[in-house]
Short mmCIF file of C-alpha atoms and ligand atoms in Angstrom, two decimals:
data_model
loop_
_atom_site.label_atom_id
_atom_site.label_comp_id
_atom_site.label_asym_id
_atom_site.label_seq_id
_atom_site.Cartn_x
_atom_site.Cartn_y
_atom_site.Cartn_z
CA UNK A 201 3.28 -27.39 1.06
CA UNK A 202 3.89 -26.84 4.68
CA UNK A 203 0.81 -27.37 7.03
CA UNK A 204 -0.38 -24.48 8.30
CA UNK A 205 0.80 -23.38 11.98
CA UNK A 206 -1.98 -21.99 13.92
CA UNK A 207 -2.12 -17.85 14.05
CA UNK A 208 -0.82 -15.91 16.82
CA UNK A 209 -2.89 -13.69 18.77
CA UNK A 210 -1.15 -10.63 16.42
CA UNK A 211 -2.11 -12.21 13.19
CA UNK A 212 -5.49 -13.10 14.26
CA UNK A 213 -6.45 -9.13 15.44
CA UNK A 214 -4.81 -8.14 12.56
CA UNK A 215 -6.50 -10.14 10.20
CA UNK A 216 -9.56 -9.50 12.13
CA UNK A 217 -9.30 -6.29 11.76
CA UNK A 218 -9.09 -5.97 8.27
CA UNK A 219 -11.71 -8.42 7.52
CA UNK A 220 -14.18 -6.11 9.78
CA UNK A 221 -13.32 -3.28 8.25
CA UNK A 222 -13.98 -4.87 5.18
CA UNK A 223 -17.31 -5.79 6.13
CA UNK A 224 -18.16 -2.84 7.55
CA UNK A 225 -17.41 -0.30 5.44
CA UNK A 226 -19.26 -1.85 2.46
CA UNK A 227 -22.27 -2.09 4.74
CA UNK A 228 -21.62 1.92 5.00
CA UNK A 229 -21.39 2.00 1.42
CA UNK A 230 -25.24 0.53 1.12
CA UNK A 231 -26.38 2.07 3.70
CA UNK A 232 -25.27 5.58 2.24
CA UNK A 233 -26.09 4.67 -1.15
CA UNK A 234 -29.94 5.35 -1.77
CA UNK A 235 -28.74 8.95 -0.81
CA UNK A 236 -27.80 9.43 -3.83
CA UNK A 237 -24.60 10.78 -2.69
CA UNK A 238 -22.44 8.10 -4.27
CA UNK A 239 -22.13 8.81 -7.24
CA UNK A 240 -20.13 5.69 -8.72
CA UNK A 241 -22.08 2.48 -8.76
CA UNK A 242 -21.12 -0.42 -6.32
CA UNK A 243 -20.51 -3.88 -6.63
CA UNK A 244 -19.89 -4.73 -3.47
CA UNK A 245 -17.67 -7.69 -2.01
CA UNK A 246 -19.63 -8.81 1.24
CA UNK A 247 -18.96 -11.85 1.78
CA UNK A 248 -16.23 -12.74 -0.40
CA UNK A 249 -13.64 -10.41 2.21
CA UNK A 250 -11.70 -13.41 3.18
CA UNK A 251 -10.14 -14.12 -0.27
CA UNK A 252 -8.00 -10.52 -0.53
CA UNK A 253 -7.45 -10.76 3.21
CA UNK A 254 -5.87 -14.00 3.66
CA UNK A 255 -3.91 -13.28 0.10
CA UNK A 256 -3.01 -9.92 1.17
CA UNK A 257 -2.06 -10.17 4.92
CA UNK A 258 0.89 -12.42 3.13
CA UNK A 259 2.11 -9.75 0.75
CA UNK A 260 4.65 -7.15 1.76
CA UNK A 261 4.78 -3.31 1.15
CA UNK A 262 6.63 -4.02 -1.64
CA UNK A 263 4.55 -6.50 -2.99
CA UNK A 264 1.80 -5.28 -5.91
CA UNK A 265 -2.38 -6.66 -6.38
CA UNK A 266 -4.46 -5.92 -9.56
CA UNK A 267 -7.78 -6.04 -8.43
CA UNK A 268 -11.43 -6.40 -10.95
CA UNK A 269 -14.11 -3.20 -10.77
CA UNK A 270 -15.62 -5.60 -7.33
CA UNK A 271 -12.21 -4.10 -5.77
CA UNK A 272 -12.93 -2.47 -2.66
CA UNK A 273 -11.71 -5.69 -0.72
CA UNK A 274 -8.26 -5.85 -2.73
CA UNK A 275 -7.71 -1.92 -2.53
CA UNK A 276 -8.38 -2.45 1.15
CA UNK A 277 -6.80 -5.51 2.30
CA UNK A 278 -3.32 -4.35 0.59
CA UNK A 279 -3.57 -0.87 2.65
CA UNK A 280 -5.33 1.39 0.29
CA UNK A 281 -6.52 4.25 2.00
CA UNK A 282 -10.08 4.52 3.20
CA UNK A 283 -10.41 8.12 3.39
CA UNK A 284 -9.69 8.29 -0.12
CA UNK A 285 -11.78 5.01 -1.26
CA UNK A 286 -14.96 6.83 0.13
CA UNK A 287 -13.60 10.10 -1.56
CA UNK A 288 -13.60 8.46 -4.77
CA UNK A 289 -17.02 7.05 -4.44
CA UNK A 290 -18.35 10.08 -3.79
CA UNK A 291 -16.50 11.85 -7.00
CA UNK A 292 -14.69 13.79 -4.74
CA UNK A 293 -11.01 15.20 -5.72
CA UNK A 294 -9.93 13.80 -3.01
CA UNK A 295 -10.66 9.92 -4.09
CA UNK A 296 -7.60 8.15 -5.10
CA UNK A 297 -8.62 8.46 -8.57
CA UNK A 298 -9.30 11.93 -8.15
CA UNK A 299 -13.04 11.56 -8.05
CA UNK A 300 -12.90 10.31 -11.77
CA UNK A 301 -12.76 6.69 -11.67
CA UNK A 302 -15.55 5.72 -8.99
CA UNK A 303 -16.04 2.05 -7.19
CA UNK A 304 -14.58 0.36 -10.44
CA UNK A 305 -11.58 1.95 -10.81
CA UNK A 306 -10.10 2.03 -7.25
CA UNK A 307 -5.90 2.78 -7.58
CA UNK A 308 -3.58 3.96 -4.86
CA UNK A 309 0.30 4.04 -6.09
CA UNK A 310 2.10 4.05 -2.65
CA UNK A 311 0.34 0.93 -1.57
CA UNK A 312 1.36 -0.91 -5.14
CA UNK A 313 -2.62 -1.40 -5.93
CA UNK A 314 -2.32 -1.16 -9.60
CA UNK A 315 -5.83 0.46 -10.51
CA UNK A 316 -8.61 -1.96 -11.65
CA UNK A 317 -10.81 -1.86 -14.64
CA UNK A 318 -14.70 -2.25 -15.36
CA UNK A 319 -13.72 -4.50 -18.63
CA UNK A 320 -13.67 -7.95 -17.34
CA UNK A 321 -9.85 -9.90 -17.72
CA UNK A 322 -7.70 -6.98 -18.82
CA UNK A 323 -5.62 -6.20 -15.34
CA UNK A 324 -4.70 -9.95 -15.95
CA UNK A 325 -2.06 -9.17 -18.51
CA UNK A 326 -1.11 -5.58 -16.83
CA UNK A 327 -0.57 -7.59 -13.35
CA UNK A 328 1.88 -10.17 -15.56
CA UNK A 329 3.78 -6.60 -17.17
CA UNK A 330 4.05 -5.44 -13.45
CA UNK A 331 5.25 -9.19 -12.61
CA UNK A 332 7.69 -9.09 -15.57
CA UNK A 333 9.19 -5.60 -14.43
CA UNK A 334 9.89 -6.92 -11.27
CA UNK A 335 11.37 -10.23 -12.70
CA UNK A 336 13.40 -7.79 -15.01
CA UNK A 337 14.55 -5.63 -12.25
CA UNK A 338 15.27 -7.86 -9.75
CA UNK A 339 13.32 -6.39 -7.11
CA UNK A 340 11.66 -9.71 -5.05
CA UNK A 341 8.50 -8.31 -5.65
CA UNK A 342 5.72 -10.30 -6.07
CA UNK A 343 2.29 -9.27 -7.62
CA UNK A 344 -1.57 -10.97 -6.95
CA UNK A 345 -3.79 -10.48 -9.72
CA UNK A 346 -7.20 -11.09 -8.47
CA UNK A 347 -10.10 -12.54 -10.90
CA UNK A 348 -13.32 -13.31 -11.32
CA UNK A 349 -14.79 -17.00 -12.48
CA UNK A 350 -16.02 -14.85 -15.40
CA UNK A 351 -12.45 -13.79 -16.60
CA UNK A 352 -11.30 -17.17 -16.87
CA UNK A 353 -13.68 -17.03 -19.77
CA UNK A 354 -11.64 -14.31 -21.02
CA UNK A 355 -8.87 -15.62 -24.03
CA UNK A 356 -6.67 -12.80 -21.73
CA UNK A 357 -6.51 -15.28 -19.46
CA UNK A 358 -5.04 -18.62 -20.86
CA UNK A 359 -2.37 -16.09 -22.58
CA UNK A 360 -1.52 -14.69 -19.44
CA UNK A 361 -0.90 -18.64 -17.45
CA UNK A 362 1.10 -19.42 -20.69
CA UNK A 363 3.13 -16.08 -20.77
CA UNK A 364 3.43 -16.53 -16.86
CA UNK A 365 4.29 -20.06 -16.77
CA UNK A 366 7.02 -19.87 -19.42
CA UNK A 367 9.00 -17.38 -17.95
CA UNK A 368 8.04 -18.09 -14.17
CA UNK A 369 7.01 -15.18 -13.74
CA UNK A 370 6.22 -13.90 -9.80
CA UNK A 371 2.75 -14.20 -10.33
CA UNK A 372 -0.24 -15.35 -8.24
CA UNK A 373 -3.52 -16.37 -9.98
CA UNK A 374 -6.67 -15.75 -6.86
CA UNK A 375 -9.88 -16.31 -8.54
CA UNK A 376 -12.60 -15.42 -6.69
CA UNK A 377 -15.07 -18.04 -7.79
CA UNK A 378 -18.87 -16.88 -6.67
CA UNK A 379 -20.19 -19.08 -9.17
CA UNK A 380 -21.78 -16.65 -11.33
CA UNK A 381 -20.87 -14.12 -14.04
CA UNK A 382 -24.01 -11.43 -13.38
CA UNK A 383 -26.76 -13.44 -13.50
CA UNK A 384 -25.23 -16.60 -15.17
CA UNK A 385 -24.60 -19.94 -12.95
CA UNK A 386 -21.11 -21.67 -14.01
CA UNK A 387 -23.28 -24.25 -15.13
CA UNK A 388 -24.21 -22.71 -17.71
CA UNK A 389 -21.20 -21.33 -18.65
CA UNK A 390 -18.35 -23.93 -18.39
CA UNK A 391 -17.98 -27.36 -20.11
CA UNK A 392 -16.43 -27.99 -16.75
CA UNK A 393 -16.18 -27.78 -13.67
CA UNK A 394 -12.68 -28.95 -13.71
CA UNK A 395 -10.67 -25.50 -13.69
CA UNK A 396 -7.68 -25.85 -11.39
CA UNK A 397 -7.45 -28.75 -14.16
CA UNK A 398 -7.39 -26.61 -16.95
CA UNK A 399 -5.06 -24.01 -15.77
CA UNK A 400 -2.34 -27.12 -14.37
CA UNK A 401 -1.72 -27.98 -18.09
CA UNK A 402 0.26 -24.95 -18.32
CA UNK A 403 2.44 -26.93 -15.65
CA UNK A 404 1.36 -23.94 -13.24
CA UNK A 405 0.56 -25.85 -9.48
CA UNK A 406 -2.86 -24.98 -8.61
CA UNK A 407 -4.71 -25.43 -5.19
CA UNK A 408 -8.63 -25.19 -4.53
CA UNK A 409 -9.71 -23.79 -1.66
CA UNK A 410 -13.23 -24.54 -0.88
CA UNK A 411 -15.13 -23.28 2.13
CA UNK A 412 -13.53 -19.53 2.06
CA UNK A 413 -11.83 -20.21 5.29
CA UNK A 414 -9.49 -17.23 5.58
CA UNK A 415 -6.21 -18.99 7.42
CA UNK A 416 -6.48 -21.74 4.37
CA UNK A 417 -6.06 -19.18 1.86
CA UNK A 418 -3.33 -17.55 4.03
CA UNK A 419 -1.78 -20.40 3.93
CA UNK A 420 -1.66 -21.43 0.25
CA UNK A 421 -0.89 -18.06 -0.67
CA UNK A 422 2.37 -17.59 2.03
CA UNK A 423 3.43 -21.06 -0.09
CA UNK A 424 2.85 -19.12 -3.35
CA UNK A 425 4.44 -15.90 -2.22
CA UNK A 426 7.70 -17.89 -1.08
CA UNK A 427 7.68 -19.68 -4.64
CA UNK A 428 7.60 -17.03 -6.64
CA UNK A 429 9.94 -14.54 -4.72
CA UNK A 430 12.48 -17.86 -4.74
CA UNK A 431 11.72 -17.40 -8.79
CA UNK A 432 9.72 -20.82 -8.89
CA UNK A 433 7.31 -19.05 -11.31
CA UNK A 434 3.09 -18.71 -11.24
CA UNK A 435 0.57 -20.16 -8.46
CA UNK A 436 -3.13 -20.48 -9.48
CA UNK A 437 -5.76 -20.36 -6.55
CA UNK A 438 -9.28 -21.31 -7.16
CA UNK A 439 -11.04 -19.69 -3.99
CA UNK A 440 -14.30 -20.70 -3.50
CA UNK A 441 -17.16 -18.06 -2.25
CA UNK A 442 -20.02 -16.90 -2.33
CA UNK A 443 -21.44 -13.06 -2.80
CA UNK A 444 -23.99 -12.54 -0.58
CA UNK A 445 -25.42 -9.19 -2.71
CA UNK A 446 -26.69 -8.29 -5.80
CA UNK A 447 -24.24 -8.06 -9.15
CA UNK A 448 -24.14 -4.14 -8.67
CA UNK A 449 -25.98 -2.48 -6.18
CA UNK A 450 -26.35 -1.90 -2.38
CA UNK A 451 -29.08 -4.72 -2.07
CA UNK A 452 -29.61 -8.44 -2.74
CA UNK A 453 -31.50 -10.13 -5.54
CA UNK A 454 -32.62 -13.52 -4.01
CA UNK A 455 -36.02 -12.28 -5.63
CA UNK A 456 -35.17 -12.35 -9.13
CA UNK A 457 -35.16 -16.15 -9.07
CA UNK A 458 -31.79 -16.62 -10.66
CA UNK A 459 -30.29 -18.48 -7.49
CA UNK A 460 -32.21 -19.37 -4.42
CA UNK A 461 -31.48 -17.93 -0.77
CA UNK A 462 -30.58 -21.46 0.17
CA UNK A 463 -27.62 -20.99 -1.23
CA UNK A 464 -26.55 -18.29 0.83
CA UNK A 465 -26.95 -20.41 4.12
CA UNK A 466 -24.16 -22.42 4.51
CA UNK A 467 -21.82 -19.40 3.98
CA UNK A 468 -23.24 -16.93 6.19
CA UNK A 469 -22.99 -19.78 9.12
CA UNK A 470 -19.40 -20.20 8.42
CA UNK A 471 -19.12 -16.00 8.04
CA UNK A 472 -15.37 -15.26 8.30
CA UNK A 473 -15.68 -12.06 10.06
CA UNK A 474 -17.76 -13.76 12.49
CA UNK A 475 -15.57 -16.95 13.05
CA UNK A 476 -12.07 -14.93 13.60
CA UNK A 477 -13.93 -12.46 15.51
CA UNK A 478 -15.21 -15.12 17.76
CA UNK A 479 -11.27 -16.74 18.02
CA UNK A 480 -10.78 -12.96 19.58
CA UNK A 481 -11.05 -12.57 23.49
CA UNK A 482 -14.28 -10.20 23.92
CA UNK A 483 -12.08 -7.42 25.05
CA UNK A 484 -9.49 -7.00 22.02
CA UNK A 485 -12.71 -7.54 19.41
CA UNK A 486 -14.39 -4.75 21.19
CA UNK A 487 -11.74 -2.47 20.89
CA UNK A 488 -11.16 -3.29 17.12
CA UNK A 489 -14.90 -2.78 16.13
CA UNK A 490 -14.58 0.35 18.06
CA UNK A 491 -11.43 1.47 16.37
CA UNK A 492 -13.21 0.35 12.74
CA UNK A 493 -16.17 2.14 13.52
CA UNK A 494 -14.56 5.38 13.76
CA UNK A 495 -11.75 4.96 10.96
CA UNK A 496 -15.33 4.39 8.98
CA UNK A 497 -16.84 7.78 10.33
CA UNK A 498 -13.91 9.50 9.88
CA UNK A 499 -13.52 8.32 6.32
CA UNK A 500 -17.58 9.24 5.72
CA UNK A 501 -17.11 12.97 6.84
CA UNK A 502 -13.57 13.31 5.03
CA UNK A 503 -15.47 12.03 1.92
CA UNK A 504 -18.84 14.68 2.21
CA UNK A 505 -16.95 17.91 3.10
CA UNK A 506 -14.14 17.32 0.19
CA UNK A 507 -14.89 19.29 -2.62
CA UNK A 508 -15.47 18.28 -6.13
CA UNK A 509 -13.22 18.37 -8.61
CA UNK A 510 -12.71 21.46 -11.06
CA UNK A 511 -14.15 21.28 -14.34
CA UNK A 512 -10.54 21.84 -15.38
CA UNK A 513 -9.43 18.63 -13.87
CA UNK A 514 -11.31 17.13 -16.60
CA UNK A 515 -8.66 17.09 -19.12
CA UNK A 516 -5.96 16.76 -16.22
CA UNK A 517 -4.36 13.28 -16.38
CA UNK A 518 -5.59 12.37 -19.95
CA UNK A 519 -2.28 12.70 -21.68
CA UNK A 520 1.18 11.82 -20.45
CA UNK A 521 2.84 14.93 -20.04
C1 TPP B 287 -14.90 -7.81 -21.52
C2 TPP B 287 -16.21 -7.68 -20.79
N1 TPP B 287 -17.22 -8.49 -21.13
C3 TPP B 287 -18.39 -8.40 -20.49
C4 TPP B 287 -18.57 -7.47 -19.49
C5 TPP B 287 -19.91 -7.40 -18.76
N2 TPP B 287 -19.72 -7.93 -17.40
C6 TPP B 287 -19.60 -7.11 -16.34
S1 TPP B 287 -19.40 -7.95 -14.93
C7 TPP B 287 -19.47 -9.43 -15.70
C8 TPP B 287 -19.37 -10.72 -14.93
C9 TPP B 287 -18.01 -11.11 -14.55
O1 TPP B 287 -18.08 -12.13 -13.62
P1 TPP B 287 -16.90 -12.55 -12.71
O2 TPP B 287 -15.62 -12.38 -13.43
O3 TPP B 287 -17.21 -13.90 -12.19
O4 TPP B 287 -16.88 -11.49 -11.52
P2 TPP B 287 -17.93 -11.25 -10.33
O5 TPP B 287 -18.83 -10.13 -10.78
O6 TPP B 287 -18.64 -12.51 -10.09
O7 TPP B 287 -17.09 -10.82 -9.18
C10 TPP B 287 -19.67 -9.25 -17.07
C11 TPP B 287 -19.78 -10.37 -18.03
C12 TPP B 287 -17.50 -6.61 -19.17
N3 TPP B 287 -17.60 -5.70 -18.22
N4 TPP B 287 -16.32 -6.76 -19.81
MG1 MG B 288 -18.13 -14.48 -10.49
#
């Protein structure tokens, strides 16, 4: 892999920008939420922004994610529309789901984010159909299937490397690894630790990323992206983080006991929002948070004076044709 040339001022307000925004609008999210007036619940992604960010900045129109039901980050870092992720967490018909999917189910066709799911593992496989099409088709496109730790769990999974791997498929792997499935430490869970291990038996090159550090995930994944458009096949990336919330919900849980507040620490000093704001000269920063404050407003107000859908619209979109 190449080593990683340092960002130029455009990358860094760019991906700035979209980390912020990010950020910010998921703080809206919990600050509007005890209002009742979201109707969807919210498993929010603050502090883990930097994974779909550095993935996505890397990724071109053309280019596809599959994202899991804690989605607002993916949907947003590949250019889903705001206005119409607030829409859809209010119910509204204007969401991108049409006010009938919620948080979990975030989808916006023109920006290839393939919608996500609440069951845990199955836009794996649909991300490797997409990835197949475009193998089939010829098209260059390459597709990022985001995942949890707990999906790896998920026998989806290991037939989805083996399916990728043997027909080198243009695939990426991110797994957002926040150490816990709900409640449940890895620990617990794996025999393991060793998964970048597990997943390189399916002769599929696999890179760990530790310390969330948004130009080192940038960089594996521009590697990744260049392999599998060349038609090199899958890339698996283990992307350490940490979610600073609770499970679902606008709050956090330190209280409950299953994992202490010390963990938390060491990741909100090294806050990614904070450290490429700070790379930022005070005056471009300023105007970004100003510009992300108002794209957040405006999305707010679109969301509470859309209408709700028609009863009618129940049964639209159930069949095909
Ligand atoms: C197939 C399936 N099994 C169990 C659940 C219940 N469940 C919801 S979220 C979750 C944890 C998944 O953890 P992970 O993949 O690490 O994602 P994270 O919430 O940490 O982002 C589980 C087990 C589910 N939704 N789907
Ligand atoms: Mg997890």
């Amino acid at each position: 892999m190449e080593p990683s040339s340092s960002p130029s001022p455009k990358d860094l307000q760019r991906i700035y920008k979209s980390l912020r925004l990010i950020r910010r609008a998921e703080e809206e999210v919990a600050r509007i939420y005890p209002s009742d007036k979201i109707k969807s619940p919210v498993h929010l992604s603050i502090g883990q922004e930097s994974v779909a960010v550095g993935v996505c900045d890397v990724l071109e129109a053309k280019d596809a994610v599959s994202g899991t039901y804690r989605g607002h980050a993916t949907y947003l870092a590949k250019g889903g529309s705001l206005k119409g992720m607030m829409a859809e967490l209010y119910g509204k018909d204007t969401g991108c789901a049409r006010g009938k999917g919620g948080s979990m189910h975030l989808i916006e066709a023109e920006a290839n984010v393939l919608g996500s799911s609440a069951v845990v593992g199955t836009t794996i496989p649909i991300a490797m159909g997409w990835a197949l099409a475009a193998q089939k088709r010829k098209t260059g496109a390459v597709i990022a299937a985001f995942l949890g730790d707990g999906a790896t769990e998920e026998g989806a999974f290991y037939e989805s490397l083996n399916f990728a791997s043997l027909h080198k498929l243009p695939i990426i792997f991110v797994c957002e690894n926040n150490g816990y499935a709900i409640h449940t430490p890895i620990s617990k869970r794996w025999a393991t630790q060793h998964l970048c291990q597990r997943v390189a038996t399916y002769d599929i090159p696999t890179f760990n990323i530790e310390d969330g550090d948004v130009f080192s995930i940038r960089n594996v994944a521009s590697w990744a992206v260049d392999t599998a458009r060349k038609g090199g096949g899958p890339t698996f990336m283990e992307c350490r983080i940490y979610r600073w919330r609770e499970h679902v919900g606008p709050a956090d849980d330190y209280h409950i006991g299953y994992r202490a507040k010390t963990e938390l620490e060491p990741w909100m000093q090294t806050d990614q929002v904070e450290k490429t704001g700070a790379m930022l000269d005070a005056e471009s920063r300023a105007a970004i948070d100003k510009a992300v404050e108002k794209e957040i407003a405006e999305a707010v107000d679109f969301a509470e004076k859309s209408p709700f859908p028609k009863a009618r619209a129940l049964m639209e979109n159930v069949y095909a044709g």
